[in-house]
Amino acid sequence: MRAPETFLLPQIRHLAWMLQAAQLHSGAVVFQPSQWCHTSAMDKLAAWEAEPLTGPSILRETPHYRLGIYFESLYECMMTELLGWTLLTRNLPVRENGSTLGELDFVLLNPGTGDIEHHEIAVKFYMAYPDSKAEHTPWYGPNPDDRLDLKTTHLLERQLQMSCLAQTHAALANMGIPPPHKRRIFLPGYLFYPLDTPVSAPESVALNHARGSWQYSSELRDDWINWVPLVKPHWLGPMVQTVPPDAAETHAALELVSSRQQVRLFAQLQQHPDTGFWTETRRCFVVPDSWPGQDSSSTTRKT
């Protein structure tokens, strides 16, 4: 399967990454696009890259500034245009007596089995925070209210179970859709490890998950050569650009970590000898010294 970093157009590169991405959860409930992907899907991506006007409109649209919304649009494109599944409904609200109980991300028809499937999706980026008081190493998002264990539990025990409710079956029946036969989650992303502290990966995460590192801004060294700040939606998959990294831009982004207490993601690039493109070789979160602060469970963390 063609590597994502060989594609230059961001939307196509992101789709290629999603087709191959390892998950931040393992088990039978996880949807693996690569198991349903044929060479024709990669051929189609290559054709779209050569002639974007022949592909779906998402290739020509400015990506939504909210990564989750952009990710959902890519997922629909991947499932329907590349894998040949039929979208039956998306973001279906489930209500009872005027109150919203939740919603289903995707309901799709599997062309291989004929099954109707309910898919809940998310793309996540978590940093391991060594904590001697915690039984297990907590994994926090850039916003420390977001945590890997909490998100996984919510996906499995709340969101995925929505399609079991009678109210959901009624909402689907109103659209002529039978109840789903299968329920799956799609949870790609990256896990970031402390730069100088060994940490074990969570047992529930795929062994081949995408990795990065993280460090505090006060601990930055002087060897930040050929790094670039990553702005959403370029958090998805490897960064590729045609121009050399701009050291001034990177320095300005690093300054914002301390001055504005912002968590920023960076990628180190290396020029490919054949294409001349600058391609990501590793990535790193840089966080303010106050991160992650104090969470709602009152667990003591570094301040």
PDB file of C-alpha atoms in Angstrom:
ATOM      1  CA  MET A   1       0.000   0.000   0.000  1.00  0.00           C
ATOM      2  CA  ARG A   2       1.408   3.381  -0.992  1.00  0.00           C
ATOM      3  CA  ALA A   3       2.815   5.392   1.911  1.00  0.00           C
ATOM      4  CA  PRO A   4       0.842   8.537   2.860  1.00  0.00           C
ATOM      5  CA  GLU A   5       3.927  10.748   2.699  1.00  0.00           C
ATOM      6  CA  THR A   6       4.274  10.079  -1.029  1.00  0.00           C
ATOM      7  CA  PHE A   7       1.148  12.191  -1.641  1.00  0.00           C
ATOM      8  CA  LEU A   8       1.513  15.971  -1.780  1.00  0.00           C
ATOM      9  CA  LEU A   9      -2.139  17.113  -1.745  1.00  0.00           C
ATOM     10  CA  PRO A  10      -3.083  17.269   1.976  1.00  0.00           C
ATOM     11  CA  GLN A  11      -6.599  15.824   1.695  1.00  0.00           C
ATOM     12  CA  ILE A  12      -5.338  12.839  -0.285  1.00  0.00           C
ATOM     13  CA  ARG A  13      -2.436  12.323   2.095  1.00  0.00           C
ATOM     14  CA  HIS A  14      -4.834  12.417   5.041  1.00  0.00           C
ATOM     15  CA  LEU A  15      -7.110   9.852   3.375  1.00  0.00           C
ATOM     16  CA  ALA A  16      -4.138   7.578   2.690  1.00  0.00           C
ATOM     17  CA  TRP A  17      -3.113   7.875   6.337  1.00  0.00           C
ATOM     18  CA  MET A  18      -6.619   7.023   7.564  1.00  0.00           C
ATOM     19  CA  LEU A  19      -6.710   3.916   5.375  1.00  0.00           C
ATOM     20  CA  GLN A  20      -3.564   2.603   7.063  1.00  0.00           C
ATOM     21  CA  ALA A  21      -3.547   4.193  10.520  1.00  0.00           C
ATOM     22  CA  ALA A  22      -3.082   2.040  13.594  1.00  0.00           C
ATOM     23  CA  GLN A  23      -5.737   2.431  16.269  1.00  0.00           C
ATOM     24  CA  LEU A  24      -5.579   3.752  19.820  1.00  0.00           C
ATOM     25  CA  HIS A  25      -7.643   0.736  20.834  1.00  0.00           C
ATOM     26  CA  SER A  26      -7.455  -2.933  19.965  1.00  0.00           C
ATOM     27  CA  GLY A  27     -10.108  -5.617  19.753  1.00  0.00           C
ATOM     28  CA  ALA A  28     -12.848  -6.972  17.550  1.00  0.00           C
ATOM     29  CA  VAL A  29     -14.906  -3.786  17.832  1.00  0.00           C
ATOM     30  CA  VAL A  30     -12.241  -1.723  16.038  1.00  0.00           C
ATOM     31  CA  PHE A  31     -12.790  -0.982  12.346  1.00  0.00           C
ATOM     32  CA  GLN A  32      -9.641  -1.452  10.266  1.00  0.00           C
ATOM     33  CA  PRO A  33     -10.048   0.160   6.824  1.00  0.00           C
ATOM     34  CA  SER A  34      -6.957  -1.660   5.551  1.00  0.00           C
ATOM     35  CA  GLN A  35      -8.851  -4.959   5.828  1.00  0.00           C
ATOM     36  CA  TRP A  36     -11.385  -3.673   3.299  1.00  0.00           C
ATOM     37  CA  CYS A  37      -8.993  -1.688   1.120  1.00  0.00           C
ATOM     38  CA  HIS A  38      -8.030  -2.960  -2.325  1.00  0.00           C
ATOM     39  CA  THR A  39      -5.341  -1.656  -4.659  1.00  0.00           C
ATOM     40  CA  SER A  40      -8.066   0.194  -6.548  1.00  0.00           C
ATOM     41  CA  ALA A  41      -8.446   2.569  -3.592  1.00  0.00           C
ATOM     42  CA  MET A  42      -4.792   3.600  -3.739  1.00  0.00           C
ATOM     43  CA  ASP A  43      -4.996   3.831  -7.524  1.00  0.00           C
ATOM     44  CA  LYS A  44      -7.954   6.175  -7.118  1.00  0.00           C
ATOM     45  CA  LEU A  45      -6.003   8.375  -4.698  1.00  0.00           C
ATOM     46  CA  ALA A  46      -3.132   8.555  -7.182  1.00  0.00           C
ATOM     47  CA  ALA A  47      -5.553   9.505  -9.964  1.00  0.00           C
ATOM     48  CA  TRP A  48      -7.125  12.208  -7.790  1.00  0.00           C
ATOM     49  CA  GLU A  49      -3.701  13.622  -6.956  1.00  0.00           C
ATOM     50  CA  ALA A  50      -2.894  13.858 -10.658  1.00  0.00           C
ATOM     51  CA  GLU A  51      -6.298  15.364 -11.527  1.00  0.00           C
ATOM     52  CA  PRO A  52      -8.046  16.788  -8.411  1.00  0.00           C
ATOM     53  CA  LEU A  53     -11.028  17.925 -10.482  1.00  0.00           C
ATOM     54  CA  THR A  54     -11.908  14.266 -11.133  1.00  0.00           C
ATOM     55  CA  GLY A  55     -12.245  13.535  -7.417  1.00  0.00           C
ATOM     56  CA  PRO A  56     -14.865  14.425  -4.797  1.00  0.00           C
ATOM     57  CA  SER A  57     -15.414  18.047  -3.801  1.00  0.00           C
ATOM     58  CA  ILE A  58     -13.617  17.637  -0.458  1.00  0.00           C
ATOM     59  CA  LEU A  59     -10.334  17.634  -2.394  1.00  0.00           C
ATOM     60  CA  ARG A  60     -10.960  21.202  -3.529  1.00  0.00           C
ATOM     61  CA  GLU A  61     -12.591  22.635  -0.415  1.00  0.00           C
ATOM     62  CA  THR A  62     -10.791  24.489   2.344  1.00  0.00           C
ATOM     63  CA  PRO A  63     -10.660  22.052   5.280  1.00  0.00           C
ATOM     64  CA  HIS A  64     -12.912  22.955   8.187  1.00  0.00           C
ATOM     65  CA  TYR A  65     -11.002  24.671  10.981  1.00  0.00           C
ATOM     66  CA  ARG A  66     -12.393  22.149  13.472  1.00  0.00           C
ATOM     67  CA  LEU A  67     -10.393  18.962  13.092  1.00  0.00           C
ATOM     68  CA  GLY A  68     -13.262  16.704  14.174  1.00  0.00           C
ATOM     69  CA  ILE A  69     -15.624  18.015  11.488  1.00  0.00           C
ATOM     70  CA  TYR A  70     -12.932  17.726   8.811  1.00  0.00           C
ATOM     71  CA  PHE A  71     -12.129  14.196  10.012  1.00  0.00           C
ATOM     72  CA  GLU A  72     -15.784  13.166   9.723  1.00  0.00           C
ATOM     73  CA  SER A  73     -15.929  14.490   6.154  1.00  0.00           C
ATOM     74  CA  LEU A  74     -12.801  12.529   5.277  1.00  0.00           C
ATOM     75  CA  TYR A  75     -14.295   9.406   6.847  1.00  0.00           C
ATOM     76  CA  GLU A  76     -17.411   9.686   4.700  1.00  0.00           C
ATOM     77  CA  CYS A  77     -15.223  10.099   1.615  1.00  0.00           C
ATOM     78  CA  MET A  78     -13.050   7.144   2.591  1.00  0.00           C
ATOM     79  CA  MET A  79     -15.973   4.832   3.273  1.00  0.00           C
ATOM     80  CA  THR A  80     -18.061   5.710   0.225  1.00  0.00           C
ATOM     81  CA  GLU A  81     -15.586   6.784  -2.459  1.00  0.00           C
ATOM     82  CA  LEU A  82     -12.651   4.506  -1.620  1.00  0.00           C
ATOM     83  CA  LEU A  83     -14.153   1.455   0.102  1.00  0.00           C
ATOM     84  CA  GLY A  84     -17.502   1.432  -1.690  1.00  0.00           C
ATOM     85  CA  TRP A  85     -19.751   1.366   1.374  1.00  0.00           C
ATOM     86  CA  THR A  86     -23.174   3.026   1.266  1.00  0.00           C
ATOM     87  CA  LEU A  87     -23.845   5.865   3.693  1.00  0.00           C
ATOM     88  CA  LEU A  88     -27.336   5.461   5.140  1.00  0.00           C
ATOM     89  CA  THR A  89     -27.234   8.327   7.630  1.00  0.00           C
ATOM     90  CA  ARG A  90     -24.723  10.508   9.448  1.00  0.00           C
ATOM     91  CA  ASN A  91     -24.918  12.386  12.763  1.00  0.00           C
ATOM     92  CA  LEU A  92     -28.400  11.032  13.410  1.00  0.00           C
ATOM     93  CA  PRO A  93     -29.862  12.588  16.583  1.00  0.00           C
ATOM     94  CA  VAL A  94     -31.696  10.270  18.966  1.00  0.00           C
ATOM     95  CA  ARG A  95     -34.437  11.964  20.982  1.00  0.00           C
ATOM     96  CA  GLU A  96     -36.984  11.132  23.645  1.00  0.00           C
ATOM     97  CA  ASN A  97     -39.760  13.503  24.731  1.00  0.00           C
ATOM     98  CA  GLY A  98     -37.976  16.451  23.149  1.00  0.00           C
ATOM     99  CA  SER A  99     -34.634  15.726  24.809  1.00  0.00           C
ATOM    100  CA  THR A 100     -31.593  14.611  22.827  1.00  0.00           C
ATOM    101  CA  LEU A 101     -30.107  11.381  24.149  1.00  0.00           C
ATOM    102  CA  GLY A 102     -27.181  11.408  21.738  1.00  0.00           C
ATOM    103  CA  GLU A 103     -26.446  10.762  18.098  1.00  0.00           C
ATOM    104  CA  LEU A 104     -24.999   8.143  15.788  1.00  0.00           C
ATOM    105  CA  ASP A 105     -21.901   9.237  13.880  1.00  0.00           C
ATOM    106  CA  PHE A 106     -22.372   6.924  10.892  1.00  0.00           C
ATOM    107  CA  VAL A 107     -24.748   4.181   9.791  1.00  0.00           C
ATOM    108  CA  LEU A 108     -23.432   2.368   6.719  1.00  0.00           C
ATOM    109  CA  LEU A 109     -24.171  -0.633   4.527  1.00  0.00           C
ATOM    110  CA  ASN A 110     -21.245  -3.039   4.236  1.00  0.00           C
ATOM    111  CA  PRO A 111     -21.110  -4.156   0.582  1.00  0.00           C
ATOM    112  CA  GLY A 112     -19.132  -7.274   1.429  1.00  0.00           C
ATOM    113  CA  THR A 113     -21.477  -8.723   4.037  1.00  0.00           C
ATOM    114  CA  GLY A 114     -24.730  -6.857   3.470  1.00  0.00           C
ATOM    115  CA  ASP A 115     -24.680  -5.887   7.153  1.00  0.00           C
ATOM    116  CA  ILE A 116     -25.829  -2.512   8.392  1.00  0.00           C
ATOM    117  CA  GLU A 117     -23.146  -1.109  10.681  1.00  0.00           C
ATOM    118  CA  HIS A 118     -22.993   1.680  13.233  1.00  0.00           C
ATOM    119  CA  HIS A 119     -19.583   3.418  13.382  1.00  0.00           C
ATOM    120  CA  GLU A 120     -18.401   5.880  16.017  1.00  0.00           C
ATOM    121  CA  ILE A 121     -15.218   7.737  15.123  1.00  0.00           C
ATOM    122  CA  ALA A 122     -12.626  10.065  16.630  1.00  0.00           C
ATOM    123  CA  VAL A 123      -9.015  11.032  15.987  1.00  0.00           C
ATOM    124  CA  LYS A 124      -6.974  11.710  19.100  1.00  0.00           C
ATOM    125  CA  PHE A 125      -3.559  12.849  20.291  1.00  0.00           C
ATOM    126  CA  TYR A 126      -2.500  11.956  23.836  1.00  0.00           C
ATOM    127  CA  MET A 127       0.599  12.548  25.952  1.00  0.00           C
ATOM    128  CA  ALA A 128       1.779  10.214  28.706  1.00  0.00           C
ATOM    129  CA  TYR A 129       2.184  12.013  32.020  1.00  0.00           C
ATOM    130  CA  PRO A 130       4.229   9.975  34.525  1.00  0.00           C
ATOM    131  CA  ASP A 131       2.487  10.205  37.890  1.00  0.00           C
ATOM    132  CA  SER A 132       3.798   8.226  40.858  1.00  0.00           C
ATOM    133  CA  LYS A 133       0.422   8.568  42.596  1.00  0.00           C
ATOM    134  CA  ALA A 134      -1.529   7.023  39.716  1.00  0.00           C
ATOM    135  CA  GLU A 135      -2.013   3.268  39.374  1.00  0.00           C
ATOM    136  CA  HIS A 136      -1.693   3.579  35.603  1.00  0.00           C
ATOM    137  CA  THR A 137       0.068   6.273  33.594  1.00  0.00           C
ATOM    138  CA  PRO A 138      -2.561   8.828  32.538  1.00  0.00           C
ATOM    139  CA  TRP A 139      -2.628   9.935  28.918  1.00  0.00           C
ATOM    140  CA  TYR A 140      -3.823  13.514  28.447  1.00  0.00           C
ATOM    141  CA  GLY A 141      -4.770  15.474  25.357  1.00  0.00           C
ATOM    142  CA  PRO A 142      -3.491  19.024  24.765  1.00  0.00           C
ATOM    143  CA  ASN A 143      -6.623  19.942  26.718  1.00  0.00           C
ATOM    144  CA  PRO A 144      -6.048  17.853  29.867  1.00  0.00           C
ATOM    145  CA  ASP A 145      -9.797  17.412  30.358  1.00  0.00           C
ATOM    146  CA  ASP A 146      -9.492  14.961  27.457  1.00  0.00           C
ATOM    147  CA  ARG A 147      -7.989  11.630  28.541  1.00  0.00           C
ATOM    148  CA  LEU A 148      -7.440   8.392  26.630  1.00  0.00           C
ATOM    149  CA  ASP A 149      -9.126   6.127  29.165  1.00  0.00           C
ATOM    150  CA  LEU A 150     -12.153   8.412  29.506  1.00  0.00           C
ATOM    151  CA  LYS A 151     -12.574   8.794  25.750  1.00  0.00           C
ATOM    152  CA  THR A 152     -12.300   5.064  25.109  1.00  0.00           C
ATOM    153  CA  THR A 153     -14.813   4.281  27.836  1.00  0.00           C
ATOM    154  CA  HIS A 154     -17.217   6.891  26.460  1.00  0.00           C
ATOM    155  CA  LEU A 155     -16.917   5.496  22.944  1.00  0.00           C
ATOM    156  CA  LEU A 156     -17.465   1.890  23.990  1.00  0.00           C
ATOM    157  CA  GLU A 157     -19.971   2.233  26.808  1.00  0.00           C
ATOM    158  CA  ARG A 158     -21.953   5.281  25.749  1.00  0.00           C
ATOM    159  CA  GLN A 159     -21.657   6.222  22.085  1.00  0.00           C
ATOM    160  CA  LEU A 160     -21.504   2.719  20.635  1.00  0.00           C
ATOM    161  CA  GLN A 161     -24.462   1.588  22.739  1.00  0.00           C
ATOM    162  CA  MET A 162     -26.725   4.309  21.348  1.00  0.00           C
ATOM    163  CA  SER A 163     -27.708   2.055  18.438  1.00  0.00           C
ATOM    164  CA  CYS A 164     -29.088  -0.515  20.909  1.00  0.00           C
ATOM    165  CA  LEU A 165     -31.800   1.841  22.182  1.00  0.00           C
ATOM    166  CA  ALA A 166     -35.433   1.492  21.180  1.00  0.00           C
ATOM    167  CA  GLN A 167     -35.507   5.240  20.520  1.00  0.00           C
ATOM    168  CA  THR A 168     -32.657   4.803  18.017  1.00  0.00           C
ATOM    169  CA  HIS A 169     -34.441   1.941  16.284  1.00  0.00           C
ATOM    170  CA  ALA A 170     -37.505   4.159  15.949  1.00  0.00           C
ATOM    171  CA  ALA A 171     -35.469   7.030  14.482  1.00  0.00           C
ATOM    172  CA  LEU A 172     -33.857   4.668  11.983  1.00  0.00           C
ATOM    173  CA  ALA A 173     -37.206   3.070  11.110  1.00  0.00           C
ATOM    174  CA  ASN A 174     -38.557   6.522  10.229  1.00  0.00           C
ATOM    175  CA  MET A 175     -35.850   6.624   7.563  1.00  0.00           C
ATOM    176  CA  GLY A 176     -36.499   3.074   6.401  1.00  0.00           C
ATOM    177  CA  ILE A 177     -33.264   1.781   7.958  1.00  0.00           C
ATOM    178  CA  PRO A 178     -33.239  -1.483   9.970  1.00  0.00           C
ATOM    179  CA  PRO A 179     -31.279  -1.674  13.253  1.00  0.00           C
ATOM    180  CA  PRO A 180     -27.505  -2.115  12.796  1.00  0.00           C
ATOM    181  CA  HIS A 181     -26.066  -5.629  12.830  1.00  0.00           C
ATOM    182  CA  LYS A 182     -22.589  -4.520  13.919  1.00  0.00           C
ATOM    183  CA  ARG A 183     -21.068  -1.707  15.937  1.00  0.00           C
ATOM    184  CA  ARG A 184     -17.522  -0.502  15.444  1.00  0.00           C
ATOM    185  CA  ILE A 185     -15.194   2.296  16.499  1.00  0.00           C
ATOM    186  CA  PHE A 186     -12.520   4.009  14.419  1.00  0.00           C
ATOM    187  CA  LEU A 187      -9.944   5.662  16.685  1.00  0.00           C
ATOM    188  CA  PRO A 188      -6.668   6.518  14.945  1.00  0.00           C
ATOM    189  CA  GLY A 189      -4.210   9.008  16.363  1.00  0.00           C
ATOM    190  CA  TYR A 190      -0.840   9.397  18.037  1.00  0.00           C
ATOM    191  CA  LEU A 191       0.597   8.709  21.476  1.00  0.00           C
ATOM    192  CA  PHE A 192       3.332  11.064  22.644  1.00  0.00           C
ATOM    193  CA  TYR A 193       5.939   9.926  25.156  1.00  0.00           C
ATOM    194  CA  PRO A 194       7.996  12.067  27.562  1.00  0.00           C
ATOM    195  CA  LEU A 195      11.315  12.843  25.929  1.00  0.00           C
ATOM    196  CA  ASP A 196      13.540  11.530  28.733  1.00  0.00           C
ATOM    197  CA  THR A 197      11.250   9.291  30.802  1.00  0.00           C
ATOM    198  CA  PRO A 198      10.485   5.676  29.814  1.00  0.00           C
ATOM    199  CA  VAL A 199       6.749   4.961  29.752  1.00  0.00           C
ATOM    200  CA  SER A 200       4.932   1.801  28.693  1.00  0.00           C
ATOM    201  CA  ALA A 201       2.111   1.998  26.174  1.00  0.00           C
ATOM    202  CA  PRO A 202      -1.414   1.202  27.397  1.00  0.00           C
ATOM    203  CA  GLU A 203      -2.260  -2.483  26.983  1.00  0.00           C
ATOM    204  CA  SER A 204      -5.448  -1.604  25.104  1.00  0.00           C
ATOM    205  CA  VAL A 205      -3.605   0.258  22.331  1.00  0.00           C
ATOM    206  CA  ALA A 206      -2.392  -1.367  19.119  1.00  0.00           C
ATOM    207  CA  LEU A 207       1.320  -2.163  19.332  1.00  0.00           C
ATOM    208  CA  ASN A 208       2.064  -0.449  16.024  1.00  0.00           C
ATOM    209  CA  HIS A 209       0.427   2.840  17.035  1.00  0.00           C
ATOM    210  CA  ALA A 210       1.851   6.123  15.746  1.00  0.00           C
ATOM    211  CA  ARG A 211       4.255   7.740  18.198  1.00  0.00           C
ATOM    212  CA  GLY A 212       5.778  11.069  19.021  1.00  0.00           C
ATOM    213  CA  SER A 213       7.402  12.801  21.987  1.00  0.00           C
ATOM    214  CA  TRP A 214       6.593  15.767  24.192  1.00  0.00           C
ATOM    215  CA  GLN A 215       8.559  18.170  26.356  1.00  0.00           C
ATOM    216  CA  TYR A 216       8.184  21.349  28.379  1.00  0.00           C
ATOM    217  CA  SER A 217       9.088  24.641  26.719  1.00  0.00           C
ATOM    218  CA  SER A 218      11.632  25.383  29.466  1.00  0.00           C
ATOM    219  CA  GLU A 219      13.472  22.173  28.581  1.00  0.00           C
ATOM    220  CA  LEU A 220      13.937  22.953  24.888  1.00  0.00           C
ATOM    221  CA  ARG A 221      17.396  22.351  23.525  1.00  0.00           C
ATOM    222  CA  ASP A 222      19.199  24.217  20.772  1.00  0.00           C
ATOM    223  CA  ASP A 223      19.010  21.385  18.247  1.00  0.00           C
ATOM    224  CA  TRP A 224      15.601  22.298  16.793  1.00  0.00           C
ATOM    225  CA  ILE A 225      16.704  22.172  13.166  1.00  0.00           C
ATOM    226  CA  ASN A 226      14.227  21.748  10.307  1.00  0.00           C
ATOM    227  CA  TRP A 227      11.169  21.735  12.576  1.00  0.00           C
ATOM    228  CA  VAL A 228       7.835  23.273  11.557  1.00  0.00           C
ATOM    229  CA  PRO A 229       4.707  24.055  13.597  1.00  0.00           C
ATOM    230  CA  LEU A 230       1.760  21.875  12.632  1.00  0.00           C
ATOM    231  CA  VAL A 231      -1.586  23.628  12.311  1.00  0.00           C
ATOM    232  CA  LYS A 232      -4.797  21.632  12.129  1.00  0.00           C
ATOM    233  CA  PRO A 233      -5.758  19.781   9.953  1.00  0.00           C
ATOM    234  CA  HIS A 234      -2.108  18.883   9.344  1.00  0.00           C
ATOM    235  CA  TRP A 235      -2.074  16.917  12.584  1.00  0.00           C
ATOM    236  CA  LEU A 236      -3.470  14.054  10.490  1.00  0.00           C
ATOM    237  CA  GLY A 237      -0.683  11.847   9.225  1.00  0.00           C
ATOM    238  CA  PRO A 238       2.796  12.885   8.103  1.00  0.00           C
ATOM    239  CA  MET A 239       3.492  16.463   7.082  1.00  0.00           C
ATOM    240  CA  VAL A 240       4.860  17.077   3.584  1.00  0.00           C
ATOM    241  CA  GLN A 241       5.773  20.415   2.015  1.00  0.00           C
ATOM    242  CA  THR A 242       7.706  21.629  -1.015  1.00  0.00           C
ATOM    243  CA  VAL A 243       9.600  24.473   0.681  1.00  0.00           C
ATOM    244  CA  PRO A 244      12.282  24.275   3.386  1.00  0.00           C
ATOM    245  CA  PRO A 245      11.254  24.831   7.021  1.00  0.00           C
ATOM    246  CA  ASP A 246      11.096  28.480   8.080  1.00  0.00           C
ATOM    247  CA  ALA A 247      13.201  28.847  11.224  1.00  0.00           C
ATOM    248  CA  ALA A 248      11.641  32.222  12.091  1.00  0.00           C
ATOM    249  CA  GLU A 249       8.122  30.788  11.904  1.00  0.00           C
ATOM    250  CA  THR A 250       9.103  27.886  14.135  1.00  0.00           C
ATOM    251  CA  HIS A 251      10.772  30.183  16.670  1.00  0.00           C
ATOM    252  CA  ALA A 252       7.663  32.384  16.805  1.00  0.00           C
ATOM    253  CA  ALA A 253       5.445  29.346  17.400  1.00  0.00           C
ATOM    254  CA  LEU A 254       7.734  28.130  20.185  1.00  0.00           C
ATOM    255  CA  GLU A 255       7.553  31.556  21.832  1.00  0.00           C
ATOM    256  CA  LEU A 256       3.749  31.304  21.934  1.00  0.00           C
ATOM    257  CA  VAL A 257       3.959  28.187  24.092  1.00  0.00           C
ATOM    258  CA  SER A 258       5.341  30.229  26.978  1.00  0.00           C
ATOM    259  CA  SER A 259       3.865  33.653  26.294  1.00  0.00           C
ATOM    260  CA  ARG A 260       0.299  32.457  25.679  1.00  0.00           C
ATOM    261  CA  GLN A 261       0.399  29.137  27.520  1.00  0.00           C
ATOM    262  CA  GLN A 262      -0.430  27.251  24.324  1.00  0.00           C
ATOM    263  CA  VAL A 263       0.283  23.599  23.605  1.00  0.00           C
ATOM    264  CA  ARG A 264       1.807  23.393  20.118  1.00  0.00           C
ATOM    265  CA  LEU A 265       2.617  20.459  17.867  1.00  0.00           C
ATOM    266  CA  PHE A 266       5.754  20.432  15.721  1.00  0.00           C
ATOM    267  CA  ALA A 267       7.210  18.112  13.085  1.00  0.00           C
ATOM    268  CA  GLN A 268      10.812  17.675  12.045  1.00  0.00           C
ATOM    269  CA  LEU A 269      11.232  17.460   8.284  1.00  0.00           C
ATOM    270  CA  GLN A 270      13.878  15.940   6.057  1.00  0.00           C
ATOM    271  CA  GLN A 271      14.269  16.542   2.344  1.00  0.00           C
ATOM    272  CA  HIS A 272      13.570  13.447   0.269  1.00  0.00           C
ATOM    273  CA  PRO A 273      16.488  12.758  -2.098  1.00  0.00           C
ATOM    274  CA  ASP A 274      14.247  11.729  -5.004  1.00  0.00           C
ATOM    275  CA  THR A 275      11.229  14.040  -4.860  1.00  0.00           C
ATOM    276  CA  GLY A 276      12.847  17.019  -3.155  1.00  0.00           C
ATOM    277  CA  PHE A 277       9.815  17.251  -0.847  1.00  0.00           C
ATOM    278  CA  TRP A 278      10.327  18.004   2.829  1.00  0.00           C
ATOM    279  CA  THR A 279       8.794  15.051   4.686  1.00  0.00           C
ATOM    280  CA  GLU A 280       8.059  14.505   8.374  1.00  0.00           C
ATOM    281  CA  THR A 281      10.412  12.193  10.242  1.00  0.00           C
ATOM    282  CA  ARG A 282       9.136  12.744  13.792  1.00  0.00           C
ATOM    283  CA  ARG A 283       6.786  14.974  15.770  1.00  0.00           C
ATOM    284  CA  CYS A 284       6.750  16.541  19.197  1.00  0.00           C
ATOM    285  CA  PHE A 285       4.328  18.443  21.412  1.00  0.00           C
ATOM    286  CA  VAL A 286       5.815  21.398  23.274  1.00  0.00           C
ATOM    287  CA  VAL A 287       3.785  22.353  26.329  1.00  0.00           C
ATOM    288  CA  PRO A 288       3.929  25.237  28.831  1.00  0.00           C
ATOM    289  CA  ASP A 289       5.397  24.448  32.232  1.00  0.00           C
ATOM    290  CA  SER A 290       1.922  24.701  33.782  1.00  0.00           C
ATOM    291  CA  TRP A 291       0.620  21.768  31.712  1.00  0.00           C
ATOM    292  CA  PRO A 292      -1.345  19.679  32.532  1.00  0.00           C
ATOM    293  CA  GLY A 293      -2.373  21.672  35.594  1.00  0.00           C
ATOM    294  CA  GLN A 294      -5.060  20.306  37.893  1.00  0.00           C
ATOM    295  CA  ASP A 295      -7.743  17.999  36.524  1.00  0.00           C
ATOM    296  CA  SER A 296     -11.311  17.607  37.700  1.00  0.00           C
ATOM    297  CA  SER A 297     -10.514  14.446  39.645  1.00  0.00           C
ATOM    298  CA  SER A 298      -8.083  16.437  41.843  1.00  0.00           C
ATOM    299  CA  THR A 299      -5.132  14.230  40.895  1.00  0.00           C
ATOM    300  CA  THR A 300      -1.935  16.057  41.803  1.00  0.00           C
ATOM    301  CA  ARG A 301       0.092  16.986  38.730  1.00  0.00           C
ATOM    302  CA  LYS A 302       2.997  19.217  37.973  1.00  0.00           C
ATOM    303  CA  THR A 303       2.350  22.963  38.223  1.00  0.00           C
TER     304      THR A 303
END
